[in-house]
Coordinates of C-alpha atoms and ligand atoms in Angstrom, one line a residue:
M98 CA -65.6 29.7 52.2
P99 CA -62.8 30.1 49.5
E100 CA -62.0 33.6 49.0
V101 CA -63.0 35.1 45.3
L102 CA -59.9 36.4 43.7
D103 CA -61.7 39.0 41.3
G104 CA -59.7 40.1 38.1
V105 CA -62.6 43.1 38.1
V106 CA -61.2 44.5 41.0
V107 CA -57.4 44.1 40.8
A108 CA -57.9 44.8 36.6
A109 CA -59.4 48.1 38.3
E110 CA -56.0 48.9 40.4
I111 CA -54.2 48.2 37.5
K112 CA -55.7 50.7 35.3
A113 CA -55.5 53.2 37.8
E114 CA -51.8 52.4 37.9
V115 CA -51.5 53.1 34.4
A116 CA -53.3 55.9 34.2
E117 CA -51.2 57.3 36.3
K118 CA -47.9 56.5 34.5
V119 CA -49.9 57.9 31.2
R120 CA -50.1 61.1 33.4
A121 CA -46.8 61.2 34.4
L122 CA -45.2 60.4 30.5
A123 CA -47.5 62.8 29.3
A124 CA -45.6 65.6 31.8
N125 CA -42.5 64.1 29.6
G126 CA -44.2 65.1 26.5
V127 CA -44.7 61.2 25.6
T128 CA -48.3 59.8 25.1
P129 CA -47.9 55.9 24.3
G130 CA -49.7 54.6 21.3
L131 CA -50.7 51.3 20.4
A132 CA -51.6 49.4 17.2
V133 CA -54.0 46.7 16.8
I134 CA -53.7 44.7 13.4
L135 CA -57.2 42.9 13.2
V136 CA -57.3 41.0 9.7
G137 CA -61.8 39.9 8.5
N138 CA -64.1 39.1 10.4
V139 CA -64.1 36.7 13.0
A140 CA -66.8 37.9 15.9
A141 CA -65.0 37.0 18.6
S142 CA -61.3 39.0 17.5
E143 CA -63.7 42.2 17.0
I144 CA -64.9 42.0 20.1
Y145 CA -61.5 41.5 22.1
V146 CA -59.6 44.5 19.8
R147 CA -63.0 46.5 20.3
S148 CA -62.4 46.7 24.3
K149 CA -58.9 47.0 23.6
V150 CA -59.1 50.1 21.6
K151 CA -61.6 51.5 23.9
T152 CA -60.0 50.5 27.2
C153 CA -56.8 52.8 25.9
A154 CA -59.4 55.5 25.5
E155 CA -60.2 55.2 28.9
L156 CA -56.9 55.8 30.0
G157 CA -55.1 58.2 27.6
I158 CA -53.6 55.8 25.5
Y159 CA -53.4 56.5 21.5
S160 CA -54.5 53.9 19.9
E161 CA -55.0 52.5 15.6
M162 CA -56.5 50.1 14.4
L163 CA -55.6 48.5 11.0
T164 CA -58.3 46.0 9.5
P165 CA -57.0 44.6 6.8
A166 CA -59.5 42.0 4.7
E167 CA -59.6 38.3 5.0
T168 CA -57.0 38.0 1.3
V169 CA -54.1 39.9 2.6
T170 CA -50.9 38.0 2.2
T171 CA -48.3 37.2 4.5
D172 CA -45.4 40.2 2.9
E173 CA -48.1 42.4 2.9
L174 CA -49.4 42.0 6.4
L175 CA -44.8 42.4 6.9
A176 CA -44.7 45.2 5.3
M177 CA -47.6 46.7 7.5
V178 CA -45.4 45.9 10.8
A179 CA -42.6 47.2 9.4
E180 CA -44.0 50.6 9.0
L181 CA -45.2 50.8 12.8
N182 CA -42.1 49.7 14.1
Q183 CA -40.6 52.9 12.3
R184 CA -43.4 55.3 14.2
D185 CA -42.2 56.9 16.7
E186 CA -45.9 57.1 18.4
I187 CA -46.4 54.1 18.4
D188 CA -45.3 52.1 21.3
G189 CA -47.1 48.9 21.0
I190 CA -48.3 46.2 17.9
L191 CA -50.8 43.7 18.9
I192 CA -51.5 41.1 16.3
Q193 CA -54.6 39.9 16.9
L194 CA -55.2 36.1 17.0
P195 CA -55.7 33.7 15.2
L196 CA -55.3 34.7 11.8
P197 CA -56.4 33.1 8.7
A198 CA -54.2 29.9 8.0
H199 CA -52.8 31.6 4.9
V200 CA -50.6 33.8 6.7
E201 CA -47.1 32.6 8.5
T202 CA -48.3 33.5 12.3
R203 CA -45.1 32.8 13.8
R204 CA -43.0 35.0 10.4
L205 CA -45.5 37.8 11.6
L206 CA -45.0 37.5 15.4
K207 CA -41.4 37.5 14.6
A208 CA -41.2 40.9 12.3
V209 CA -42.3 43.0 15.5
A210 CA -39.9 45.0 17.3
P211 CA -39.1 42.9 19.9
E212 CA -39.5 46.7 22.2
K213 CA -42.9 47.0 20.5
D214 CA -44.1 43.6 21.1
V215 CA -46.9 43.9 23.8
D216 CA -47.8 40.5 23.7
G217 CA -44.6 38.9 24.9
F218 CA -44.7 36.5 21.6
H219 CA -41.2 37.7 20.2
P220 CA -38.5 35.3 20.6
V221 CA -36.8 37.8 22.2
N222 CA -39.0 38.4 24.5
V223 CA -39.8 34.4 25.0
G224 CA -35.4 34.4 26.4
R225 CA -35.8 37.0 28.1
L226 CA -38.5 35.8 30.2
Q227 CA -36.8 32.7 29.8
S228 CA -33.5 33.6 31.3
G229 CA -35.9 36.2 33.9
Q230 CA -34.6 39.5 32.5
A231 CA -36.6 42.6 32.3
G232 CA -38.8 41.9 29.0
L233 CA -42.6 41.9 27.8
Q234 CA -44.1 39.8 29.0
P235 CA -47.6 38.0 28.0
C236 CA -50.0 39.9 29.6
T237 CA -52.8 36.5 30.0
P238 CA -49.6 34.7 32.8
A239 CA -48.3 38.0 33.8
G240 CA -52.0 38.8 34.5
V241 CA -52.0 35.7 36.7
M242 CA -49.1 36.5 38.5
E243 CA -49.9 39.9 39.5
M244 CA -53.3 39.2 41.1
L245 CA -50.8 36.1 42.9
R246 CA -48.8 39.3 44.2
R247 CA -51.9 42.0 45.4
R248 CA -53.7 39.6 46.7
G249 CA -51.1 38.0 49.3
I250 CA -50.6 35.0 47.3
D251 CA -46.2 33.3 47.5
V252 CA -45.9 31.2 45.1
A253 CA -42.5 30.5 46.1
G254 CA -41.5 26.6 47.4
K255 CA -45.6 25.5 46.7
H256 CA -45.8 23.1 43.6
A257 CA -47.6 24.6 41.4
V258 CA -49.4 22.3 37.8
V259 CA -49.9 23.9 35.3
L260 CA -52.3 22.8 32.7
G261 CA -51.7 23.4 29.2
R262 CA -48.3 24.1 27.3
S263 CA -49.4 26.6 25.0
D264 CA -46.9 29.4 23.6
I265 CA -50.1 32.2 24.5
V266 CA -50.5 31.0 27.8
G267 CA -49.2 27.5 29.6
K268 CA -45.1 28.0 28.8
P269 CA -44.9 31.1 30.1
M270 CA -47.3 30.9 33.1
A271 CA -44.7 27.7 34.3
M272 CA -41.7 29.8 33.3
L273 CA -43.5 32.5 35.5
L274 CA -44.3 30.5 38.4
V275 CA -40.6 29.3 38.6
N276 CA -39.0 32.3 38.3
A277 CA -41.0 33.1 41.0
S278 CA -39.3 30.4 42.7
A279 CA -43.0 27.5 42.4
T280 CA -41.9 24.0 42.1
V281 CA -43.7 23.7 38.7
T282 CA -45.3 20.4 36.4
V283 CA -46.5 21.1 33.0
C284 CA -49.4 18.7 32.0
H285 CA -51.4 18.4 28.5
S286 CA -53.2 16.4 26.2
R287 CA -50.4 13.5 26.8
T288 CA -50.2 13.7 30.1
V289 CA -50.7 10.1 31.8
D290 CA -52.3 10.1 35.1
L291 CA -53.2 13.5 35.1
T292 CA -54.9 13.7 38.4
S293 CA -52.6 12.6 40.1
Y294 CA -50.6 15.5 39.6
T295 CA -53.4 18.1 40.3
Q296 CA -54.2 16.4 43.1
R297 CA -50.9 17.2 44.8
A298 CA -51.0 20.7 43.6
E299 CA -50.6 23.5 45.6
V300 CA -51.5 26.0 43.1
L301 CA -53.7 24.6 40.4
V302 CA -53.9 27.1 36.8
A303 CA -56.1 25.1 34.5
A304 CA -55.6 26.0 30.4
I305 CA -56.8 24.0 28.7
G306 CA -59.9 25.4 27.0
R307 CA -62.2 22.5 27.8
P308 CA -65.4 23.1 30.0
G309 CA -65.3 22.6 33.2
F310 CA -62.3 19.8 33.0
V311 CA -61.2 20.3 36.6
T312 CA -63.5 18.5 38.8
E313 CA -63.4 18.4 42.8
D314 CA -62.2 15.0 43.3
M315 CA -58.6 16.0 41.3
V316 CA -58.5 19.8 43.2
R317 CA -56.4 19.1 46.2
P318 CA -58.4 21.1 49.5
G319 CA -57.2 24.3 50.1
A320 CA -55.1 24.4 46.6
V321 CA -55.1 27.9 44.8
V322 CA -57.0 27.8 41.6
I323 CA -56.3 29.7 38.9
D324 CA -59.4 29.1 35.9
V325 CA -58.0 30.8 33.0
G326 CA -60.1 29.1 30.7
I327 CA -63.0 30.6 28.5
N328 CA -65.5 28.1 27.1
R329 CA -68.9 28.7 25.7
V330 CA -72.0 26.9 26.8
T331 CA -75.0 27.1 24.2
D332 CA -76.4 23.6 25.4
E333 CA -79.1 23.1 27.9
R334 CA -77.9 20.3 29.1
K335 CA -74.7 21.5 29.8
F336 CA -75.7 23.7 31.4
V337 CA -77.3 22.4 33.8
E338 CA -74.6 20.2 34.5
F339 CA -72.6 23.6 35.3
F340 CA -74.0 26.0 37.3
G341 CA -77.8 23.7 38.4
D342 CA -80.4 25.9 38.5
D343 CA -78.4 29.4 39.1
P344 CA -80.9 31.8 38.9
A345 CA -78.0 34.8 37.8
R346 CA -76.5 32.1 34.9
R347 CA -79.9 31.4 33.8
T348 CA -81.0 34.5 33.3
T349 CA -77.5 35.2 30.9
F350 CA -78.2 32.2 29.3
A351 CA -81.7 32.6 28.7
K352 CA -81.2 36.2 27.3
R353 CA -77.6 35.2 25.5
G354 CA -77.9 31.6 24.8
S355 CA -74.9 31.1 26.1
V356 CA -73.0 31.2 29.0
V357 CA -68.8 31.3 29.7
V358 CA -67.2 28.4 32.3
G359 CA -63.8 28.1 32.8
D360 CA -61.9 24.6 32.6
V361 CA -62.9 24.1 36.0
H362 CA -65.8 23.0 37.1
P363 CA -67.9 25.4 38.8
E364 CA -68.7 22.8 42.2
A365 CA -64.9 22.2 42.2
Y366 CA -64.2 25.6 43.0
R367 CA -65.7 24.8 46.6
A368 CA -62.8 22.7 47.1
S369 CA -60.1 25.3 46.7
S370 CA -59.5 28.6 49.3
A371 CA -59.1 30.9 46.6
Y372 CA -60.4 31.1 43.3
T373 CA -60.6 33.0 40.0
P374 CA -63.8 32.5 38.3
V375 CA -65.5 32.6 34.8
P376 CA -66.2 35.1 34.1
G377 CA -64.5 38.0 36.2
G378 CA -61.0 36.5 36.6
V379 CA -57.9 36.3 34.3
G380 CA -60.2 37.4 31.7
A381 CA -60.7 40.4 33.3
L382 CA -56.6 40.9 33.6
T383 CA -55.4 40.6 30.1
I384 CA -56.5 44.0 28.9
A385 CA -55.0 45.8 32.0
M386 CA -52.4 43.9 31.1
L387 CA -52.3 45.3 27.4
M388 CA -52.2 48.7 28.7
A389 CA -49.3 47.7 31.5
N390 CA -47.1 46.5 28.8
T391 CA -47.8 49.5 26.3
V392 CA -46.9 52.2 29.1
R393 CA -43.4 50.1 30.2
A394 CA -42.7 49.8 26.0
A395 CA -43.1 53.3 26.1
S396 CA -41.0 54.5 29.1
L397 CA -38.3 51.7 28.5
R398 CA -37.8 52.7 24.4
R399 CA -37.0 56.5 25.7
G400 CA -34.8 55.4 28.8
L401 CA -37.8 56.7 31.6
P402 CA -38.0 54.8 34.8
Ligands
NDP264 P1 -54.4 25.9 23.2 O1 -55.8 25.6 22.6 O2 -53.4 26.9 22.4 O3 -53.8 25.0 24.3 C1 -54.2 24.4 25.0 C2 -53.3 23.4 25.9 O4 -54.5 22.5 26.7 C3 -52.9 22.4 25.1 O5 -51.3 22.4 25.1 C4 -53.4 20.9 25.0 O6 -52.2 19.9 25.1 C5 -53.5 20.8 26.3 N1 -55.2 20.1 26.3 C6 -56.1 20.2 25.6 N2 -57.3 19.3 26.5 C7 -56.1 18.9 27.0 C8 -56.4 17.7 28.3 N3 -57.6 17.0 27.8 N4 -55.7 17.5 29.2 C9 -54.8 17.8 29.4 N5 -54.2 19.1 28.8 C10 -55.0 19.3 27.6 O7 -55.0 27.0 24.2 P2 -55.1 28.0 25.2 O8 -53.7 28.4 26.0 O9 -54.5 29.8 23.7 O10 -56.2 28.5 25.6 C11 -56.3 27.7 26.8 C12 -57.8 28.5 27.5 O11 -57.5 29.6 27.9 C13 -58.8 28.6 26.9 O12 -59.9 28.3 27.3 C14 -59.0 30.0 26.5 O13 -60.2 30.2 25.7 C15 -58.5 30.5 27.2 N6 -57.5 32.0 27.2 C16 -57.8 33.6 27.9 C17 -57.3 34.3 28.0 C18 -58.3 35.0 29.0 O14 -57.4 36.4 28.8 N7 -58.0 34.4 30.2 C19 -56.2 34.4 26.8 C20 -56.1 33.5 26.4 C21 -56.7 31.9 26.4 P3 -50.9 19.3 24.1 O15 -50.4 20.6 24.0 O16 -51.0 18.2 24.2 O17 -52.1 19.9 22.5

């Protein structure tokens, strides 16, 4: 039976450590602070942001939410970020993505002070990651590395295949794996004969946003499978294709009208030696890593250990 890499358990470990660090900072008179900018009324974004703010409260991190309307201009958002950059009680600034089409996302992400860039998207932090220097790293791939480290999975010398090359997940994931001495292949929508790569992967990370894309025949027996994808299934036929007669999922589907599935077909997990489930895998780690980054930013900015 493959090992289930339980993100909820690892997230709880990380959060307990963060809470401990928050207490240590309090002894130095410092309360870490996170500001979240949420533009407009995207339901999924609102859920994510609420959960981030709630986790801050649980761990003793100060947080505030700025909620400009959908019509806000890039210049207005730049002014908001500039003010947050100046405020000493704010250690982390997070701009919830996606932003409305008229907003210049890249310009805005670049305006966040690198030392407050808890999402790790600023070019300075991207460069630090690339050159192996200490900095703030994107939460989702950093969470995957934490999971591997805490569960004793050493990637050094292993062949890791990353599916997806986004700036948020795929590219930083590949860089973190390279920095951990894995031999890394990055695949994307233009990769020819993708299966020939996945079948050789000792560590397979799927981050493409395609429900159940990775099937059992694509997984090398005994591989570690990290499923980053979060895809909503609302169609009955698709439900059956992915979950068959799984009674727990059926109950959720009946209650909510949808269930989530990863980028890996649930049946494909059985070929692995260990895998992250969806839900309850990588997704659970992302917020914990955001909290860790906020506390790290608070310490680094003040020159504290
Ligand atoms: P993006 O849409 O930004 O990137 C998707 C990547 O997958 C692209 O590089 C694309 O290639 C590649 N791709 C798409 N289709 C295929 C295909 N058929 N074969 C090979 N490659 C393909 O997505 P994100 O990176 O933002 O997110 C990926 C997934 O991870 C999503 O399901 C998302 O919901 C989830 N996610 C989960 C998080 C978590 O906390 N667990 C956090 C962030 C994301 P190309 O570049 O050529 O277009």
